[in-house]
Tab-separated table of C-alpha atoms in Angstrom:
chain	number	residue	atom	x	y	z
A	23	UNK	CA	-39.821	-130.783	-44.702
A	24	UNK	CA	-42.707	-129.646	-43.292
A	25	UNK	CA	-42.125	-130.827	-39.791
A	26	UNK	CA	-38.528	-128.255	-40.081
A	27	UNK	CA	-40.117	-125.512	-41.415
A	28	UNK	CA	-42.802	-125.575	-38.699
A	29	UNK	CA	-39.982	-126.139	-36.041
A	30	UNK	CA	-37.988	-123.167	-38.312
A	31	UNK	CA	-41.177	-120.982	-37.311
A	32	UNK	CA	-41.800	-122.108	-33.851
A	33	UNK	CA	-39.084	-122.125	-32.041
A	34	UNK	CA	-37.827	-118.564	-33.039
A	35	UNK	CA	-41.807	-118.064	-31.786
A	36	UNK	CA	-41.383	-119.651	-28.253
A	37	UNK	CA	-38.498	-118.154	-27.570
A	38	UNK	CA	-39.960	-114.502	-28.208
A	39	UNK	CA	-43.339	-115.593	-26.280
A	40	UNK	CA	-40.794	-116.464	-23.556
A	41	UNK	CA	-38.855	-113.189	-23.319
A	42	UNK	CA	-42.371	-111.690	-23.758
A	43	UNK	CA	-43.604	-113.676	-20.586
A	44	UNK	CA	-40.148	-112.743	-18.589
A	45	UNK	CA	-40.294	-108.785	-20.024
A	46	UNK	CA	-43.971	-109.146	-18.696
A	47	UNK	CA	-42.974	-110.264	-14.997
A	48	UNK	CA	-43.698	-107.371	-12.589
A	49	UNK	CA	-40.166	-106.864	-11.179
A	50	UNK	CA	-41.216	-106.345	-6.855
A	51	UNK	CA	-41.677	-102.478	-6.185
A	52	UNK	CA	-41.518	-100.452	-2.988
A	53	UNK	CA	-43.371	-97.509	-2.682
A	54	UNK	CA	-42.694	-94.621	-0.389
A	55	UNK	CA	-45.959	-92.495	-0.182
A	56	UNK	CA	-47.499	-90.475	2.503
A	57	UNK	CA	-43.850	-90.694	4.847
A	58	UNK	CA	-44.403	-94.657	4.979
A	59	UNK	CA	-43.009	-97.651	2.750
A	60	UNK	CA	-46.007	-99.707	1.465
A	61	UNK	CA	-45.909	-102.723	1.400
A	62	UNK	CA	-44.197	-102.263	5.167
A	63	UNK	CA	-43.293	-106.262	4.559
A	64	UNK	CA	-42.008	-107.056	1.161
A	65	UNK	CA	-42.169	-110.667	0.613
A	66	UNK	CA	-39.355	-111.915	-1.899
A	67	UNK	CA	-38.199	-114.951	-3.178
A	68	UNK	CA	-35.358	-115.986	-0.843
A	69	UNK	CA	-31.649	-117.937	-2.897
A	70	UNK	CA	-31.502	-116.115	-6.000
A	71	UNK	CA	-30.396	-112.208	-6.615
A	72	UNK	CA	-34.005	-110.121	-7.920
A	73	UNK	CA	-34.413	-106.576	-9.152
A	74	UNK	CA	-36.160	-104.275	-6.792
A	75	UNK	CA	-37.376	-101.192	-8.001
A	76	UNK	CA	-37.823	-98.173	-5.079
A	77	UNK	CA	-40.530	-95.925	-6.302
A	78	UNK	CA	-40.597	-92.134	-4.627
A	79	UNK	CA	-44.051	-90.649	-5.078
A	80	UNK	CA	-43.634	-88.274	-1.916
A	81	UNK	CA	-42.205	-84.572	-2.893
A	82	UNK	CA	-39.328	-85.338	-0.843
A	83	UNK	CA	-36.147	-86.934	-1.838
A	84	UNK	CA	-35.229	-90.579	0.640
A	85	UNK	CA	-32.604	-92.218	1.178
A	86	UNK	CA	-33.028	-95.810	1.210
A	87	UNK	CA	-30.768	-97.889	4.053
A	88	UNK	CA	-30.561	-101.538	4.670
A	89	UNK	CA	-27.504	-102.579	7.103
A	90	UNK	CA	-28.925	-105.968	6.571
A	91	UNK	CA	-29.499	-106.352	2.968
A	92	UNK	CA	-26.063	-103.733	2.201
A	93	UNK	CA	-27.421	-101.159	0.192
A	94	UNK	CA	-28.145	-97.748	0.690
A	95	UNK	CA	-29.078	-95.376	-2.267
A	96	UNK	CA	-30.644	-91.960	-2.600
A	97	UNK	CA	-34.340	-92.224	-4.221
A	98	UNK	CA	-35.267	-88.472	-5.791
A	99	UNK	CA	-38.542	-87.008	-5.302
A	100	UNK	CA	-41.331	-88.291	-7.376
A	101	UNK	CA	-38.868	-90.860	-9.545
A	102	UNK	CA	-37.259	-94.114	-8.903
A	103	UNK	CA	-34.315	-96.229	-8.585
A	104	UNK	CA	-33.787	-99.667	-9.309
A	105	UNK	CA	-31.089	-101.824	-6.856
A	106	UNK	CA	-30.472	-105.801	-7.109
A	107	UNK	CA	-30.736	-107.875	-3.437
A	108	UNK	CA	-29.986	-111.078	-2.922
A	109	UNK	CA	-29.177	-114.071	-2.946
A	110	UNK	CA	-30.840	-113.982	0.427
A	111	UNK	CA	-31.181	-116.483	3.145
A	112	UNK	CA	-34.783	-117.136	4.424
A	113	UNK	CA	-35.360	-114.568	6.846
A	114	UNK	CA	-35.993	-110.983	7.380
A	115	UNK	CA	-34.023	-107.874	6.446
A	116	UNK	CA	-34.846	-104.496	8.183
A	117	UNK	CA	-34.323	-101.421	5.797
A	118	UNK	CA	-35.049	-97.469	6.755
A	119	UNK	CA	-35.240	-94.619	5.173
A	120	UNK	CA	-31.829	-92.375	6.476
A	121	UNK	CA	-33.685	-89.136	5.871
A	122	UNK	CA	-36.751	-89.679	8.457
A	123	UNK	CA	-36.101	-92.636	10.692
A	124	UNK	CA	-39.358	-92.962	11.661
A	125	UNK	CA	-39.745	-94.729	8.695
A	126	UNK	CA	-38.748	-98.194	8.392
A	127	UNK	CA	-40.115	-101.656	6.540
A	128	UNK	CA	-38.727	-105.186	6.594
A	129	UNK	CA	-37.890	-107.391	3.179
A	130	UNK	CA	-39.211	-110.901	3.964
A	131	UNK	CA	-37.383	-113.421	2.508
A	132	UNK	CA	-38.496	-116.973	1.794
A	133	UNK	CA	-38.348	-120.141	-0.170
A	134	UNK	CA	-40.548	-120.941	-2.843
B	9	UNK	CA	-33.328	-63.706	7.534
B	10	UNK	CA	-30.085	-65.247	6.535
B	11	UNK	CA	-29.655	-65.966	10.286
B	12	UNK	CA	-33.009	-67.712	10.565
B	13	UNK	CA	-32.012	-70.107	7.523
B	14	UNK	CA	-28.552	-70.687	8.812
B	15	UNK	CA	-30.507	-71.656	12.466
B	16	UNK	CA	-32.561	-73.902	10.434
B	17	UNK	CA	-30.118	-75.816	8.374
B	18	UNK	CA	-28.246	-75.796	11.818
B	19	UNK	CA	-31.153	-77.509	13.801
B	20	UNK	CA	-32.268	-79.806	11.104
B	21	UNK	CA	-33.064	-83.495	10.736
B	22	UNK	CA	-35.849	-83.657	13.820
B	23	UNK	CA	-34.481	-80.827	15.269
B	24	UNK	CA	-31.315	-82.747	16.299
B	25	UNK	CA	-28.247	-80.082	17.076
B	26	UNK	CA	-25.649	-80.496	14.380
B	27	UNK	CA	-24.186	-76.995	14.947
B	28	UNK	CA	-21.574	-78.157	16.934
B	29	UNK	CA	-20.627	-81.188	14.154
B	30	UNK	CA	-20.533	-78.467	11.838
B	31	UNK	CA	-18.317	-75.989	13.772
B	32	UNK	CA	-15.487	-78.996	14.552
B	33	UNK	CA	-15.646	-80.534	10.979
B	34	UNK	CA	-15.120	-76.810	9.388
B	35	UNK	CA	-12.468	-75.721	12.095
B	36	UNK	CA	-10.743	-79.150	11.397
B	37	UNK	CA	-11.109	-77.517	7.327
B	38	UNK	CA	-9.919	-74.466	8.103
B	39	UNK	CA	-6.682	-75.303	9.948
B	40	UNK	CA	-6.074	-77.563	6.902
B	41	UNK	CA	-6.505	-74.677	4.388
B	42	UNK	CA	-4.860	-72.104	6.275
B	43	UNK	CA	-1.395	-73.901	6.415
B	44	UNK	CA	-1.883	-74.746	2.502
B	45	UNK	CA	0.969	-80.542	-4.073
B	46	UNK	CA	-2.448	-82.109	-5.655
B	47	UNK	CA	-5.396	-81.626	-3.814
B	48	UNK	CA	-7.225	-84.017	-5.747
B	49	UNK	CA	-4.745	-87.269	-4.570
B	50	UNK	CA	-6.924	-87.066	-0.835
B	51	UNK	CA	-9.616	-88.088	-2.244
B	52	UNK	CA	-11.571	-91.871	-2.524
B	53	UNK	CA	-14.363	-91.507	-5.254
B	54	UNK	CA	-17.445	-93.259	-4.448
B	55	UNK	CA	-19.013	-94.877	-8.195
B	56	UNK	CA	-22.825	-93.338	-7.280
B	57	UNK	CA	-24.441	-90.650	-8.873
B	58	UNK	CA	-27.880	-89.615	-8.320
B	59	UNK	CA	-30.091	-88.029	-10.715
B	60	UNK	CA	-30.973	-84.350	-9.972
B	61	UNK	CA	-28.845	-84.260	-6.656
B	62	UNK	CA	-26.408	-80.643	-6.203
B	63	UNK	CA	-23.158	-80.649	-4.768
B	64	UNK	CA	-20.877	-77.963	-3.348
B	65	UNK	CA	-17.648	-79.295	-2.096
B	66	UNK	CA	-14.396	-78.371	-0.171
B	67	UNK	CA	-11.777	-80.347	0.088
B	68	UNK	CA	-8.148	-79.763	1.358
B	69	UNK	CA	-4.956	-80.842	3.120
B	70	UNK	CA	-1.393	-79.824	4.363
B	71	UNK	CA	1.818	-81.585	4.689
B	72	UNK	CA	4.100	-82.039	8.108
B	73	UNK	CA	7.530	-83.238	7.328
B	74	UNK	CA	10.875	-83.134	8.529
B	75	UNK	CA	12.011	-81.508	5.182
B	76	UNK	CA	11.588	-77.571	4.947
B	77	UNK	CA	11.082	-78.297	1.282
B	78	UNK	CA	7.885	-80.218	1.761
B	79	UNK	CA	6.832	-79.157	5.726
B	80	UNK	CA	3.730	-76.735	5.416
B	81	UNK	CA	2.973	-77.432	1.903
B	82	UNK	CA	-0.359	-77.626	0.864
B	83	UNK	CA	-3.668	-77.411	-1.772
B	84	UNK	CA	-7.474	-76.915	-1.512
B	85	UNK	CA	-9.880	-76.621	-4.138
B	86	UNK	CA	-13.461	-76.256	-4.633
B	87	UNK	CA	-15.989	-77.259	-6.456
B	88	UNK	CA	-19.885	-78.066	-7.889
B	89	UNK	CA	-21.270	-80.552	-9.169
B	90	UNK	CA	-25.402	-81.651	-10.912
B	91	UNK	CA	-26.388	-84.849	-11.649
B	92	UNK	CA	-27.884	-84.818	-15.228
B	93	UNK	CA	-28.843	-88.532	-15.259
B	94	UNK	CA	-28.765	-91.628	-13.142
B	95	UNK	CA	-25.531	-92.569	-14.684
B	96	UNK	CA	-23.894	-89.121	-15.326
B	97	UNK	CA	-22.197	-86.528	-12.532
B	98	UNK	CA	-19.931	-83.614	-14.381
B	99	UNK	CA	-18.281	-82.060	-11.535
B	100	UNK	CA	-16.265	-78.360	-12.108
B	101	UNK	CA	-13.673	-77.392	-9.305
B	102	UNK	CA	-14.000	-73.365	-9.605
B	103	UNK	CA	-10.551	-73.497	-8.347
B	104	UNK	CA	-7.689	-75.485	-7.273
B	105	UNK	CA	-5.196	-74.207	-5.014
B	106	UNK	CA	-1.504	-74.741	-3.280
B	107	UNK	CA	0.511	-73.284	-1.694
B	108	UNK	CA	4.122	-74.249	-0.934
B	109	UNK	CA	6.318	-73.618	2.028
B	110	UNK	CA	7.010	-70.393	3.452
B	111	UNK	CA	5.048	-68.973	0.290
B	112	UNK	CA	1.804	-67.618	-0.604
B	113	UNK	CA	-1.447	-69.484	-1.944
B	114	UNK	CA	-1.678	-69.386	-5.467
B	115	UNK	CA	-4.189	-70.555	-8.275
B	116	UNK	CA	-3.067	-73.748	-10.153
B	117	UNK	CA	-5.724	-74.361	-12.001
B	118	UNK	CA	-9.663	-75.642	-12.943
B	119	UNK	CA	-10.813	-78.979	-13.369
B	120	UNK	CA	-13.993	-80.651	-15.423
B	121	UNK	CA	-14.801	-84.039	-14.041
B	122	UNK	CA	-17.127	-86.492	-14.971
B	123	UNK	CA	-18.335	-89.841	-12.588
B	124	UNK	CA	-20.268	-92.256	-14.182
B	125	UNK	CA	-22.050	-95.252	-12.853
B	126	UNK	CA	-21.647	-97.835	-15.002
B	127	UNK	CA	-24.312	-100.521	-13.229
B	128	UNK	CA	-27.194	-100.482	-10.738
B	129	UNK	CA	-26.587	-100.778	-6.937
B	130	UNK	CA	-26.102	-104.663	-6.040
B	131	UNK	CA	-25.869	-105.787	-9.989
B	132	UNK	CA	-22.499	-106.578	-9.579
B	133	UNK	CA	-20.429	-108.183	-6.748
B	134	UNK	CA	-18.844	-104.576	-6.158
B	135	UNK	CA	-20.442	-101.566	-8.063
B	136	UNK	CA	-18.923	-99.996	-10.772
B	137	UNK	CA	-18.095	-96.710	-12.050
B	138	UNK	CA	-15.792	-94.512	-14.447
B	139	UNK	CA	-13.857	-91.484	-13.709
B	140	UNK	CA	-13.264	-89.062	-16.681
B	141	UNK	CA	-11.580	-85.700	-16.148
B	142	UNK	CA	-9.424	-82.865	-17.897
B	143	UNK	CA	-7.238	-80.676	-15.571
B	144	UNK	CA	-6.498	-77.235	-16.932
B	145	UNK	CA	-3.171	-76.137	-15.717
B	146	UNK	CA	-2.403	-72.127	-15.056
B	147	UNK	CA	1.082	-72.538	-14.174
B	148	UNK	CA	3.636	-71.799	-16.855
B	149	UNK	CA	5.125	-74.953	-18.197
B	150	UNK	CA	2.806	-77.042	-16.260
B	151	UNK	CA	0.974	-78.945	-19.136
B	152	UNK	CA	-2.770	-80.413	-19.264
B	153	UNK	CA	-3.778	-83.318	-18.251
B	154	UNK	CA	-6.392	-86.004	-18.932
B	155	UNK	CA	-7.366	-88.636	-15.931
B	156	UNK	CA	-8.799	-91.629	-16.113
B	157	UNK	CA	-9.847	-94.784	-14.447
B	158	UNK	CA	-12.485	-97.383	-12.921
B	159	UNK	CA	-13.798	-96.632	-9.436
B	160	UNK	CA	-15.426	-99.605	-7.353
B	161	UNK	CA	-17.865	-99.067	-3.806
B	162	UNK	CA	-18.689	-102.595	-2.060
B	163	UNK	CA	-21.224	-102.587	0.870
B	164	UNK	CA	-21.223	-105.535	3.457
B	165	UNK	CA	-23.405	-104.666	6.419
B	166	UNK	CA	-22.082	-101.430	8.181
B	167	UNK	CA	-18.667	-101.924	6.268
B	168	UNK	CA	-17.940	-99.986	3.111
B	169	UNK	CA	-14.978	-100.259	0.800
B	170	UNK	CA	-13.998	-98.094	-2.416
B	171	UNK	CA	-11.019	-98.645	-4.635
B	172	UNK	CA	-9.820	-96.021	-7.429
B	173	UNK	CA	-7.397	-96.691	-10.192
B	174	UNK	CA	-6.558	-93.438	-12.339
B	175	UNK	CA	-4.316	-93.044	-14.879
B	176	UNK	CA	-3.372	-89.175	-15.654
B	177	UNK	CA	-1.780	-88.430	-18.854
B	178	UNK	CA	-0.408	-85.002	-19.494
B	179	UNK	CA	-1.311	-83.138	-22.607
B	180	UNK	CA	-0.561	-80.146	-24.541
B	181	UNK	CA	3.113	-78.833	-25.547
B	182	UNK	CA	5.732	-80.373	-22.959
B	183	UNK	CA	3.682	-83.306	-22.227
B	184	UNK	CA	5.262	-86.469	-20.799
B	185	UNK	CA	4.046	-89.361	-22.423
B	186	UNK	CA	3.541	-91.696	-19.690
B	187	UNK	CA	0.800	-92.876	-18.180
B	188	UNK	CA	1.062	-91.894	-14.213
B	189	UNK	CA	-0.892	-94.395	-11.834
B	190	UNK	CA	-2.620	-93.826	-8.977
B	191	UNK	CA	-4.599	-95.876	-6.751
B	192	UNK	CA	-6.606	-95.198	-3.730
B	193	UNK	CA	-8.942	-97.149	-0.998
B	194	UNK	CA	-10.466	-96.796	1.362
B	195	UNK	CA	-12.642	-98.686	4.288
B	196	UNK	CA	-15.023	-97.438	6.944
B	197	UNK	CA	-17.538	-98.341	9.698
B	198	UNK	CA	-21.058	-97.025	10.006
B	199	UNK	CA	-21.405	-97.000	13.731
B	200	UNK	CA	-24.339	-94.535	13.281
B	201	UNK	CA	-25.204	-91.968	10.463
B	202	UNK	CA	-22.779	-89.315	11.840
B	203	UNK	CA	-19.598	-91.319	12.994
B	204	UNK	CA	-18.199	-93.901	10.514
B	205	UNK	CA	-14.305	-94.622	11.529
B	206	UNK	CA	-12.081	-96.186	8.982
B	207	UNK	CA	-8.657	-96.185	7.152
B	208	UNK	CA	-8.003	-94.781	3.690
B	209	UNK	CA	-4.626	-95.540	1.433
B	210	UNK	CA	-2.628	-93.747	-0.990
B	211	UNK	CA	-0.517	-95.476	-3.316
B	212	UNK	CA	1.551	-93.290	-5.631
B	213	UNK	CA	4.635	-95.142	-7.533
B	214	UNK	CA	4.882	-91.966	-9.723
B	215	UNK	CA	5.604	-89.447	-6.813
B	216	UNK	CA	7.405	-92.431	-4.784
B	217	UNK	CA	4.215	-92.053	-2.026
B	218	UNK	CA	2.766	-94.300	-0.302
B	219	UNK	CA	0.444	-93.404	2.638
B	220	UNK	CA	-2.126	-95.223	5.138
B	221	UNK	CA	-4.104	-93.893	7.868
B	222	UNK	CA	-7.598	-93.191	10.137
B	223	UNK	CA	-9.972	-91.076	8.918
B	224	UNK	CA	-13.473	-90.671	10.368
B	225	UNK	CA	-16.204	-89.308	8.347
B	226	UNK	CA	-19.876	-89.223	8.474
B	227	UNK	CA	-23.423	-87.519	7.394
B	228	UNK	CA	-25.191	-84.256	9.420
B	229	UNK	CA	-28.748	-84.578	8.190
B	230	UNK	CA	-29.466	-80.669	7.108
B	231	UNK	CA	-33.061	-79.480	5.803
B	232	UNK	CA	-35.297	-82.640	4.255
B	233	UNK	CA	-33.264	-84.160	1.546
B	234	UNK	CA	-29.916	-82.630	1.918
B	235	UNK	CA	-26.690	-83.306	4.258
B	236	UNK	CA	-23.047	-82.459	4.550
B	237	UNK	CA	-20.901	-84.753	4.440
B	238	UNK	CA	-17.893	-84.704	5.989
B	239	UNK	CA	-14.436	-86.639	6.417
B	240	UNK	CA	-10.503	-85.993	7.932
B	241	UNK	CA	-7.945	-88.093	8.791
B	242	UNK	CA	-4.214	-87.956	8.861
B	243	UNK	CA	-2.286	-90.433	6.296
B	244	UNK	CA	1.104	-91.416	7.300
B	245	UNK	CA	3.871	-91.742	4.854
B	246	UNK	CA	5.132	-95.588	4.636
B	247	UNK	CA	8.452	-94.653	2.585
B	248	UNK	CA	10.254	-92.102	2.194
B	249	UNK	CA	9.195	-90.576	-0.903
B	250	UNK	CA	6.148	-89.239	1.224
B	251	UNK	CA	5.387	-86.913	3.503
B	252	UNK	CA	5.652	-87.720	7.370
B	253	UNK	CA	2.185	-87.066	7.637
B	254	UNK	CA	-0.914	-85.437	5.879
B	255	UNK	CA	-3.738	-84.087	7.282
B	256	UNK	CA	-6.689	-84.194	4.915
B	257	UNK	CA	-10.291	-82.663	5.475
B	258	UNK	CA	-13.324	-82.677	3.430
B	259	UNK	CA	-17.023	-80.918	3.422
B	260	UNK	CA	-19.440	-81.454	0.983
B	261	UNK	CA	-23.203	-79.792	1.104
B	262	UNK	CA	-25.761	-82.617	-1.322
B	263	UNK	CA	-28.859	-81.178	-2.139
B	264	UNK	CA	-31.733	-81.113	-4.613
């Protein structure tokens, strides 16, 4: 009786500490600050689709472009925009930003 | 001072020359306009909206056919839109205009129309969105009408593909109770930021239309953070329930 009652109490309790620990995972941000992406190289993890958030903290709206990873969205001035990549192949994906060419980064993808 | 904004918008994006883009893609408008019917069928919506971004946007076309009854005909209409949210894009056409053959353009009516994104860029295996719209009809007997539908965009590379399918249901005294179908898609390359070549298709079964043909269309870079966008193309009727052929051109000025 005992034994269920503890089990009653801790698996409701591991599976919240889970989806704490997954809620907790920093999804992978790019910044665009100062008319540059930082990081310039974003590693990710290469075979399974991830969340990217695209953070603007310039005062000027970009527009990021990636022939090689498909996307291309429109990131507002001091906000941000979240997009999903993947699955990607190891390897490395070039991505601009359509409103000042000049700026570019690459996503770096690769097995764990 | 109007002249030295004009020159600037004109000489924008790292001072590259876009006057003369400009000047062809609004000529290309113009002769569209002047010879002009549903404006709003030439169109393939895209599912993205983008919070805080403005839109002004022109849109027309004009039919050639070997029937006087159809030969000449036309519509236009503008409108703006504002992005309240991420997900949400109301859109009001001020106006929507047509004008049949051998007679005079006329007002048909206004339009409220809202775009929704329904998912984040990439989530799915195409991206989805929602089309929601009420057409307010001036013309006497002409009754309301509600549209509806799902909107996709998928990107592969340099290769981008939409797909619409509305439903329109009139409403209000004299309304038909069917639902009317129409689909659209449409197909393009991105050789570069200004030129993207493709094909976009009609498909009407209500009117009896269907229609396929090239269009090219493409971005001018304007002041930091806004472009025009432009597209035209002809679309070639493929029975006979459509026009021979209908030029379409559209100009739309995003900014924040």
């Amino acid at each position: 009786m005992l034994f269920r009652f503890m089990l009653a109490v801790a698996l409701p309790g591991a599976f919240a500490l889970s989806g704490f620990a997954l809620a907790a995972d920093p999804l992978p941000v790019l910044v665009i600050h100062g008319q540059q992406f930082e990081p310039r190289e974003l590693a990710l993890l290469a075979g399974t689709k991830l969340k990217l958030v695209v953070r603007n903290r310039d005062a000027l709206p970009a527009e990021f472009e990636s022939y090689d990873l498909s996307r291309e969205v429109l990131v507002p001035a001091n906000s941000e925009v979240t997009i999903y990549v993947g699955p990607l192949e190891p390897g490395r994906y070039q991505f601009f930003n359509d409103f000042n060419r000049a700026m570019q980064g690459t996503v770096v993808a690769k097995r764990n | 001072m109007k002249t030295n904004m004009f020159f600037k918008i004109m000489q924008a994006g790292g001072g590259r020359p876009i006057g003369n883009w400009f000047a062809a893609v609004t000529a290309a408008l113009t002769v569209v306009l002047t010879h002009g019917a549903r404006a709003d069928d030439f169109i393939v919506y895209s599912p993205y909206v983008t919070k805080g971004q403005n839109e002004i946007e022109l849109r027309g076309f004009t039919y050639r056919d070997g029937s006087a009854d159809t030969n000449g005909a036309g519509g236009y209409e503008l409108a703006i839109s504002h992005a309240f949210t991420s997900w949400w894009k109301p859109e009001l056409y001020l106006g929507r205009f047509e004008r049949n053959p051998g007679a005079t353009t006329h007002l048909v009516g206004y339009e409220f129309e809202n775009t929704f994104q329904l998912a984040s860029a990439g989530e799915f295996w195409a991206d989805p969105g929602f089309l929601l719209s009420y057409e307010s009809n001036k013309q006497h007997g002409t009754p309301d009408a509600v549209e509806f539908g799902p909107l996709f965009e998928k990107r592969s590379g340099r290769i981008d593909q939409r797909l619409n399918l509305i439903w329109e249901k009139q409403v209000g005294t004299g309304a038909s109770g069917k639902y009317a179908l129409r689909s659209a898609y449409s197909v393009n390359y991105r050789i570069n930021v200004k030129f993207a070549p493709g094909l976009e298709a009609y498909y009407r079964p209500g009117d009896n239309a269907y229609q396929i043909g090239p269009f090219l269309s493409g971005e001018l870079p304007a002041t930091a953070g806004s472009e025009f966008e432009y597209s035209a193309g002809v679309v070639f009727g493929v029975n006979r329930g459509a026009p021979d052929q209908t030029f379409v051109a559209r100009l739309e000025y995003e900014f924040f």
